[in-house]
Short mmCIF file of C-alpha atoms and ligand atoms in Angstrom, two decimals:
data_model
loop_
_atom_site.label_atom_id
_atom_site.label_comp_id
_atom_site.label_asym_id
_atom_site.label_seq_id
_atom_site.Cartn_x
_atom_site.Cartn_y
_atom_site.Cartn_z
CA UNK A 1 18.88 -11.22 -8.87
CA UNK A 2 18.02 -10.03 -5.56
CA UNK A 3 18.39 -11.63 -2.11
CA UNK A 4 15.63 -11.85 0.79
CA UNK A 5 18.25 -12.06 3.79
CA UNK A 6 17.03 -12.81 7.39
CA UNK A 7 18.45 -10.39 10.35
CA UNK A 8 18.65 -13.18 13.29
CA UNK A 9 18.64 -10.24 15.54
CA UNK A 10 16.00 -7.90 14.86
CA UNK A 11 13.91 -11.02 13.32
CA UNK A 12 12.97 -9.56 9.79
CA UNK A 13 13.77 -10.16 6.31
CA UNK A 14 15.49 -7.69 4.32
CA UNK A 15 15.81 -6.96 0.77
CA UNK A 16 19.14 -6.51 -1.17
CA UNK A 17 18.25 -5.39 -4.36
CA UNK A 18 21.55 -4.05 -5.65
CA UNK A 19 19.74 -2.94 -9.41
CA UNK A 20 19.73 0.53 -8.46
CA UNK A 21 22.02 2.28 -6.65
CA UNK A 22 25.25 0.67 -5.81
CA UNK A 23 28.14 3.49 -5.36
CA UNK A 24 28.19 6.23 -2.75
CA UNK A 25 27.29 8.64 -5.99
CA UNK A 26 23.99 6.83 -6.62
CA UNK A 27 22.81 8.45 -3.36
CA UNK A 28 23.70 12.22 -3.80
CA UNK A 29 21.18 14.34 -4.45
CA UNK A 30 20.79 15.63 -7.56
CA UNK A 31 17.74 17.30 -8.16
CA UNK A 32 18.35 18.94 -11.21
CA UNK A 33 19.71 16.13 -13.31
CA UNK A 34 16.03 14.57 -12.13
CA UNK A 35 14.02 17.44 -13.18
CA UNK A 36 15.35 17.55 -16.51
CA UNK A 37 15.02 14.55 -17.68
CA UNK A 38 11.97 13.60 -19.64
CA UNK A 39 8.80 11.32 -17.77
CA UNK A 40 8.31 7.88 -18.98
CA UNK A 41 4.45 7.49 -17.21
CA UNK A 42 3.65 10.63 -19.66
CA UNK A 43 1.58 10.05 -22.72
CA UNK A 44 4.04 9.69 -25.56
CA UNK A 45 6.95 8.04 -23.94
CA UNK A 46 4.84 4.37 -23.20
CA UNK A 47 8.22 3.12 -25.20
CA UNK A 48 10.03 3.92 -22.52
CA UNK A 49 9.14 2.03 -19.62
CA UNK A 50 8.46 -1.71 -19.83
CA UNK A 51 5.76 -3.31 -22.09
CA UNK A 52 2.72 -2.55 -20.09
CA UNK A 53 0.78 -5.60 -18.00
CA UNK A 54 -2.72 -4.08 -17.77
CA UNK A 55 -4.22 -0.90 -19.01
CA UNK A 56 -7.72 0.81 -18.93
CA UNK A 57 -7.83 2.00 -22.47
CA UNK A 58 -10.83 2.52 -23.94
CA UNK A 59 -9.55 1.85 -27.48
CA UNK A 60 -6.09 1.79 -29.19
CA UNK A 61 -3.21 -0.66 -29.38
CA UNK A 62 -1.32 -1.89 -25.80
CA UNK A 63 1.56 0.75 -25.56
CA UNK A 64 0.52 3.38 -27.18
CA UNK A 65 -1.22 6.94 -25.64
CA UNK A 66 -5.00 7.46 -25.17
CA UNK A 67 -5.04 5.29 -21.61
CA UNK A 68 -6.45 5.96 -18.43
CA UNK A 69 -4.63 4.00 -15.81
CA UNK A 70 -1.58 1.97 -16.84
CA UNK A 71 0.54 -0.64 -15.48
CA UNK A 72 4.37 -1.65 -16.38
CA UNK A 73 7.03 -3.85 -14.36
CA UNK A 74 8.75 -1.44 -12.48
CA UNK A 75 12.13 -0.67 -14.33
CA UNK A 76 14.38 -1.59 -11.21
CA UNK A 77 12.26 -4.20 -9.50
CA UNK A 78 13.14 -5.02 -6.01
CA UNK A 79 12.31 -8.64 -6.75
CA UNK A 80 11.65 -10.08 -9.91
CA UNK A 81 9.03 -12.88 -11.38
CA UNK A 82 11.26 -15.14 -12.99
CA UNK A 83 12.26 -18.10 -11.11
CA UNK A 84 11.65 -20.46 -8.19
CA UNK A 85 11.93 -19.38 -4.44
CA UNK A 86 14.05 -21.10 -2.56
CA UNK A 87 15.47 -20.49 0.79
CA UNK A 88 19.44 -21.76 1.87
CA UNK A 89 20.85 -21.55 5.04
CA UNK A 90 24.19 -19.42 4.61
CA UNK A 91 26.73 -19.27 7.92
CA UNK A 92 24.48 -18.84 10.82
CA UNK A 93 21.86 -16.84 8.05
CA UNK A 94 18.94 -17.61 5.76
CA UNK A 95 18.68 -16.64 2.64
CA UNK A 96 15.62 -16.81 -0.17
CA UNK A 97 16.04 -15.80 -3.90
CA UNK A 98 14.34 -12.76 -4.64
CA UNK A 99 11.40 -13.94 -6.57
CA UNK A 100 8.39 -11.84 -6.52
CA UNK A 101 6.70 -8.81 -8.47
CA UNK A 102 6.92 -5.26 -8.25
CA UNK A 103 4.71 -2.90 -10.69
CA UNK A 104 4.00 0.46 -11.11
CA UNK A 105 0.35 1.82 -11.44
CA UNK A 106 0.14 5.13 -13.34
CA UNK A 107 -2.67 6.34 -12.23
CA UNK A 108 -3.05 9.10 -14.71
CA UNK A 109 -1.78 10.46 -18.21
CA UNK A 110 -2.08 14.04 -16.54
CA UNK A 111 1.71 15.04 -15.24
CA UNK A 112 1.36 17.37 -12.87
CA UNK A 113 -2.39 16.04 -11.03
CA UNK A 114 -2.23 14.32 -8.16
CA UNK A 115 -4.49 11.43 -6.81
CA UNK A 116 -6.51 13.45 -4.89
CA UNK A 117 -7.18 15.99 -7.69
CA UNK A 118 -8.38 12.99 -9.96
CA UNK A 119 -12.31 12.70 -10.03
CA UNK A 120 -13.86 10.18 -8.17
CA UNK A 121 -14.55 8.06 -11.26
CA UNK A 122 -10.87 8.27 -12.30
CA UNK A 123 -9.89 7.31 -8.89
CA UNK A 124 -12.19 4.77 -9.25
CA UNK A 125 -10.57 3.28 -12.50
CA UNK A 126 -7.13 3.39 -10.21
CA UNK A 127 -9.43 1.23 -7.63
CA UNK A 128 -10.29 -1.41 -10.37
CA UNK A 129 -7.08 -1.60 -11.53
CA UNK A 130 -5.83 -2.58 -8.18
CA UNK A 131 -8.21 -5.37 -8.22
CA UNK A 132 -7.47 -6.67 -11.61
CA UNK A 133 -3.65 -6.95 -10.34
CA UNK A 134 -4.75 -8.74 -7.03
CA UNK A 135 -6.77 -11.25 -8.74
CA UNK A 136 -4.22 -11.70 -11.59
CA UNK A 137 -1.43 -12.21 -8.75
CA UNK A 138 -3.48 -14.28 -6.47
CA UNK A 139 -3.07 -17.17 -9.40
CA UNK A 140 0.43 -17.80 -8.73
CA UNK A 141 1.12 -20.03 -6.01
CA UNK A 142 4.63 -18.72 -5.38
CA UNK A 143 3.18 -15.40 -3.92
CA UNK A 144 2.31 -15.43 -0.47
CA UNK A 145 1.29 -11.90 0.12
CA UNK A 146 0.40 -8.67 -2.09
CA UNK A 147 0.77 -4.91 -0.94
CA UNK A 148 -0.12 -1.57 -2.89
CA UNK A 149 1.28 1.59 -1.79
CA UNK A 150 1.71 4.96 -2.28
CA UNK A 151 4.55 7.58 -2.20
CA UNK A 152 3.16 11.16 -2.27
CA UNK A 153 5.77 13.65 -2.31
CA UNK A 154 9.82 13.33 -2.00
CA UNK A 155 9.32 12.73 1.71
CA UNK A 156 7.18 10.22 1.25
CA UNK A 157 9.62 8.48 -0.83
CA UNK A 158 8.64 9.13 -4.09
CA UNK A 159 11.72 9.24 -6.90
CA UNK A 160 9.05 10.61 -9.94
CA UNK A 161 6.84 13.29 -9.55
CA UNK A 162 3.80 11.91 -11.77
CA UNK A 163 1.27 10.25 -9.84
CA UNK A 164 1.26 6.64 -9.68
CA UNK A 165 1.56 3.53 -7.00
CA UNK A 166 2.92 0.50 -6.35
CA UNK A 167 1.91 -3.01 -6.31
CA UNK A 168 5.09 -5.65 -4.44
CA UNK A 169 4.11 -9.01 -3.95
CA UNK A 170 6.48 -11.43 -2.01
CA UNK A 171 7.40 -14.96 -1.47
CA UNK A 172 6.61 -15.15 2.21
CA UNK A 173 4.29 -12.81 4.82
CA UNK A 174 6.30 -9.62 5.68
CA UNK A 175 6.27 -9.14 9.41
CA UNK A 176 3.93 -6.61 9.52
CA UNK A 177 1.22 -7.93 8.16
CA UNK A 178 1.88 -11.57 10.07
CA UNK A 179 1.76 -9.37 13.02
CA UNK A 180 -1.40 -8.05 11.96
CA UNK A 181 -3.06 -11.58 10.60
CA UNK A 182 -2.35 -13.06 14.09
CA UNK A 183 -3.64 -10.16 16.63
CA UNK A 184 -6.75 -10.49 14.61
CA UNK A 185 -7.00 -14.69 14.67
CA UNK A 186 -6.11 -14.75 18.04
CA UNK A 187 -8.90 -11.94 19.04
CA UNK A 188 -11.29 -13.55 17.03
CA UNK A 189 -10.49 -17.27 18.94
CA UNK A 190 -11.34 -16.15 22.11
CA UNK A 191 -14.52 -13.38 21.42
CA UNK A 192 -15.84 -14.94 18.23
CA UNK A 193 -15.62 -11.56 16.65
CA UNK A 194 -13.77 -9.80 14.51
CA UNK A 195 -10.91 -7.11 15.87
CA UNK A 196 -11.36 -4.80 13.24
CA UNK A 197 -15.22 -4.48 13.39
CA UNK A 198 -15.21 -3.98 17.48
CA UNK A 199 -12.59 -0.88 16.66
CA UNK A 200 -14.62 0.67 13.81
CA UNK A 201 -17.78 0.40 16.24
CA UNK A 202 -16.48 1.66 19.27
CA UNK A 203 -14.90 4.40 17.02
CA UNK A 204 -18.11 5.08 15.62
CA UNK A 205 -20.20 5.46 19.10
CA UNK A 206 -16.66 7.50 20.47
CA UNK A 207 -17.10 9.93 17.68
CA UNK A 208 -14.57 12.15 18.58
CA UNK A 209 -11.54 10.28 16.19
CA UNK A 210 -13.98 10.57 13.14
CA UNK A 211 -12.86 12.04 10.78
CA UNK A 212 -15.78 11.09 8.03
CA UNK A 213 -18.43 8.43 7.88
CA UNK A 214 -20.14 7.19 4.65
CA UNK A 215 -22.65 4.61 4.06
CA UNK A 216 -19.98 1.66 4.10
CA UNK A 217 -16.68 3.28 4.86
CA UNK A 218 -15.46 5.65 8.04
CA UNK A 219 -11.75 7.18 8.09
CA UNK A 220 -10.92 7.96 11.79
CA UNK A 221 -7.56 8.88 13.40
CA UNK A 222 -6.19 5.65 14.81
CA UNK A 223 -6.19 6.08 18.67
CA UNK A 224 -2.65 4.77 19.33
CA UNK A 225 -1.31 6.87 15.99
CA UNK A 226 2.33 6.53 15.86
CA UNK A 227 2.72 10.01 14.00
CA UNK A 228 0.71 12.84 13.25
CA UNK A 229 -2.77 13.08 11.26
CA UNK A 230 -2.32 9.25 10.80
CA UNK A 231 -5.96 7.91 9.01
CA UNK A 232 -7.23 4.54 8.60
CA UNK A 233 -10.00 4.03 6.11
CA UNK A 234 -12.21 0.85 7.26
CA UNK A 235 -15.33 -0.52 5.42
CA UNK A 236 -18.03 -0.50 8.16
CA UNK A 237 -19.30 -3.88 7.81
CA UNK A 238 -17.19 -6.85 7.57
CA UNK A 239 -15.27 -8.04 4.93
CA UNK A 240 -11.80 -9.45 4.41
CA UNK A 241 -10.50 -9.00 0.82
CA UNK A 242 -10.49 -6.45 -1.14
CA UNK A 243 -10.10 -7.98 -4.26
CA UNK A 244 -13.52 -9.35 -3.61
CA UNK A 245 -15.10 -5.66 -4.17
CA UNK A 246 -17.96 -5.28 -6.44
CA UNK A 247 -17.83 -2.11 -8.80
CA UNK A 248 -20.46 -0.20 -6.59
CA UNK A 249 -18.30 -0.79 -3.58
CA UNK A 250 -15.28 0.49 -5.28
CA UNK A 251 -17.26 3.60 -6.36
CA UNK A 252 -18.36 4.57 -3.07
CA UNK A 253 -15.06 3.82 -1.69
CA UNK A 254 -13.51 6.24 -4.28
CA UNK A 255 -15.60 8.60 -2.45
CA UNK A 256 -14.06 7.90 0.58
CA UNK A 257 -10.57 8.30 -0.63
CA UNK A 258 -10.76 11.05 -2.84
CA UNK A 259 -12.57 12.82 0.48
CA UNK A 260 -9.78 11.60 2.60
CA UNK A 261 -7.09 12.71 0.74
CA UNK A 262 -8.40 16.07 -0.12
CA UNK A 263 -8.41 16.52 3.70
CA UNK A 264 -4.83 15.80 3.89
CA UNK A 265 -4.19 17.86 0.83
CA UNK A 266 -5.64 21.10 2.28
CA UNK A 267 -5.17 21.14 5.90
CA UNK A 268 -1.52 19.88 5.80
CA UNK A 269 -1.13 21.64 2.87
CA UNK A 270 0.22 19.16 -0.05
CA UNK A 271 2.11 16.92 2.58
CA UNK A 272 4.07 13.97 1.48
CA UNK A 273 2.49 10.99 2.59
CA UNK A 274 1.97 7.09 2.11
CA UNK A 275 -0.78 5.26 1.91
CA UNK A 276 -0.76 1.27 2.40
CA UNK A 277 -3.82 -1.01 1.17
CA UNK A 278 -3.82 -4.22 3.81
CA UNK A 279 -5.97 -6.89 2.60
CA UNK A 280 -5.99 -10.77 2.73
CA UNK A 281 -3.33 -13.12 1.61
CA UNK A 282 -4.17 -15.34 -1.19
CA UNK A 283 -5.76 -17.84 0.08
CA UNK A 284 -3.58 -20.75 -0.85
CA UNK A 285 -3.84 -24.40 0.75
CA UNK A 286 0.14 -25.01 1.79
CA UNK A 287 1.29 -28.40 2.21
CA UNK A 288 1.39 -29.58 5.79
CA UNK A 289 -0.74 -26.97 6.85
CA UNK A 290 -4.10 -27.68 6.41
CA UNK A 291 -4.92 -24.73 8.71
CA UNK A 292 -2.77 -22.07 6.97
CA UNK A 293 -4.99 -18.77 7.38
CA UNK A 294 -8.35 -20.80 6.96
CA UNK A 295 -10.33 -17.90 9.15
CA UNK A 296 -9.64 -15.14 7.34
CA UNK A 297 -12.52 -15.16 5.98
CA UNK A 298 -14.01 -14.12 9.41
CA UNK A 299 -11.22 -12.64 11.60
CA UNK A 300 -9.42 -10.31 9.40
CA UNK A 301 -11.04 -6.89 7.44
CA UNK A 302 -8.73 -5.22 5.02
CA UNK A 303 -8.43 -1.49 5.40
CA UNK A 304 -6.12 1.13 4.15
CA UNK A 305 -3.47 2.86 6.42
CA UNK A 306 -2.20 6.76 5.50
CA UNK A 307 0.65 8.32 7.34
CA UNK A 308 1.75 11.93 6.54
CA UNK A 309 5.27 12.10 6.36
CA UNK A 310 5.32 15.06 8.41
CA UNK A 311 8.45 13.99 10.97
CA UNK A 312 11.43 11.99 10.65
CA UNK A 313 12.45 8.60 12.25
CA UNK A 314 15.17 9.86 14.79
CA UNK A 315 17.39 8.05 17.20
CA UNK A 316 15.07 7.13 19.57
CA UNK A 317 12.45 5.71 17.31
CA UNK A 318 15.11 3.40 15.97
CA UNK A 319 16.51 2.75 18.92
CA UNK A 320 13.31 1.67 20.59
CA UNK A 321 10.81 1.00 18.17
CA UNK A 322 8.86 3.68 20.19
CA UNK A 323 7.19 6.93 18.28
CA UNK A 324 6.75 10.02 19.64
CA UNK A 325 3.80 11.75 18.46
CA UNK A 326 2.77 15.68 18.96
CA UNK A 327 -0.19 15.91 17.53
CA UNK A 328 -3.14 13.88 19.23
CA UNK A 329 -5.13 11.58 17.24
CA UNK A 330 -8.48 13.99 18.82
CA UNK A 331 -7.04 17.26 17.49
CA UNK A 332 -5.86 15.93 14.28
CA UNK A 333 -8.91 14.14 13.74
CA UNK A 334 -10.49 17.49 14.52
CA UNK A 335 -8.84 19.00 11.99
CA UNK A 336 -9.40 16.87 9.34
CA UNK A 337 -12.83 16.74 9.91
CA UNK A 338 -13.53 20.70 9.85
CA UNK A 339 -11.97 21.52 6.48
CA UNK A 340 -13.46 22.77 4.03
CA UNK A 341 -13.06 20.18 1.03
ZN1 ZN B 401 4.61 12.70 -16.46
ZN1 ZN B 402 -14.55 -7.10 10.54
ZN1 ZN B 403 -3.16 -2.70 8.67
#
């Protein structure tokens, strides 16, 4: 079982999930070994990954070939569904049990394709599925917040080479997105209006962080970005949840992503980057708090973050929480923009 442990210093919450590597040998690199062995998201090999939780099959039995987009427990969760959360003080420390879920979303059968050479229908199947798992997830009242990501690329993070992403959902609201859930009810106390809709306006009247607008969706280089060719991807009118998309609003925002990430793709050619979906928590009533995230509805818009792996954290970044960044969000969105996709 893994352990949520609190950091009294730097105020965060950190996972020990000891299933994976635990000797000094489980972190050398050993790229061949990796290479060799056979993939388990390929069709043929559904035996060997976890029973699946959700697949877009158009016929056939559960585990078997002939899918589309597939889902599985990841093999070495960080945090695991069995079980009741419960937090103990420890010392001076807190500590929670690790309950939670982590799956894997194989986002196609095809090895050696990545996300943004899928078509936008089959990107759009990856879109749906992400939905299905949200609502599925949002029934159980232990989880208090959901997050799908992607690793693209061994910079980026990612241990197997065939495309897929990740879907962790946790016990309590990482700091991040608290962070994030706050600015935006604290903005929208004192103008009435939501934080996310007066950036992607301004944005859209600046013009000059654009990178593409669609009917209901811009991506624009953020204009604080942290690291370069940083995108957001925003629906232009307001709306909180994503799991709430209809299936014409998930088409058009494949679209958006396939177009997005086919700009990354070509201009920084094949970079490793991750992408981060940010919507609303599940909206559960928590005892004691009648007020627990009750404006959501109004003061938050989910969006999804992409950051190009393109430098390294160094000393000073840890040290200060500060980033450097050479690239401007102007020129990069400049850039992007001009590409021929
Ligand atoms: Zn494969
Ligand atoms: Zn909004
Ligand atoms: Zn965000």
């Amino acid at each position: 079982m893994s352990e949520l442990r609190w950091d009294p210093l730097k105020l965060n919450w950190v996972i020990i999930a000891t299933e994976r590597g635990r000797r000094p040998r489980d972190f050398y690199v050993d790229e061949e070994k990796k290479s060799m062995t056979a993939c388990p998201f390929c069709y043929g090999n559904e035996d060997k990954t976890p029973p699946e939780i959700f697949a877009i099959r158009p016929d056939g039995q559960p585990n078997t070939a002939n899918w589309r987009v597939r889902v599985i427990p990841n093999k070495y969760p960080a945090l695991r569904v069995e079980g009741e959360p419960s937090s103990r003080g420890y010392g001076m420390y807190d500590v929670m049990n690790g309950i939670g879920a982590h799956e894997v979303i194989i986002e196609t059968p095809d090895h050696d394709r990545s996300m943004a050479d899928l078509t936008e229908h089959e990107i759009c199947d990856v879109l749906k599925t992400y939905r299905a798992r949200y609502l599925d997830l949002h029934k159980d009242f232990r989880l208090r917040y959901m997050v799908i990501f992607k690793n693209h690329g061994l910079r980026a993070g990612a241990t197997l080479h065939h495309s897929h992403s990740q879907l962790i959902a946790v016990p309590l609201l990482p700091p991040v997105a608290t962070t994030e859930l706050r600015v935006a009810r604290n903005y929208f106390d004192t103008k009435e209006r939501c934080i996310f809709c007066d950036i992607v306006n301004f944005e859209l009247n600046e013009g000059i962080r654009v990178v593409r607008e669609f009917s209901n969706y811009v991506t624009l280089a953020p204009y604080a970005s942290s690291s370069p060719f940083e995108l957001r991807l925003f629906p232009k009118h307001h709306s909180h949840d994503f799991a709430l998309l209809n299936d014409a609003q998930l088409s058009e925002l494949a679209t958006a992503m396939k177009d997005m990430l086919l700009r990354v793709k070509t201009v920084l050619r094949d970079a490793s980057y991750n992408y981060i979906l940010h919507t609303a928590p599940p909206p559960h009533r928590r005892p004691g708090k009648p007020g627990y995230w009750s404006s959501l509805e109004y003061d938050y818009h989910w969006h999804i973050e992409l950051v190009p792996r393109l430098t390294q954290m160094a000393g000073f970044e840890w040290g200060t929480g500060f980033h450097i960044n050479p690239t401007s969000p102007e020129d990069a969105a400049s850039f992007l923009r001009d590409a021929e996709v």
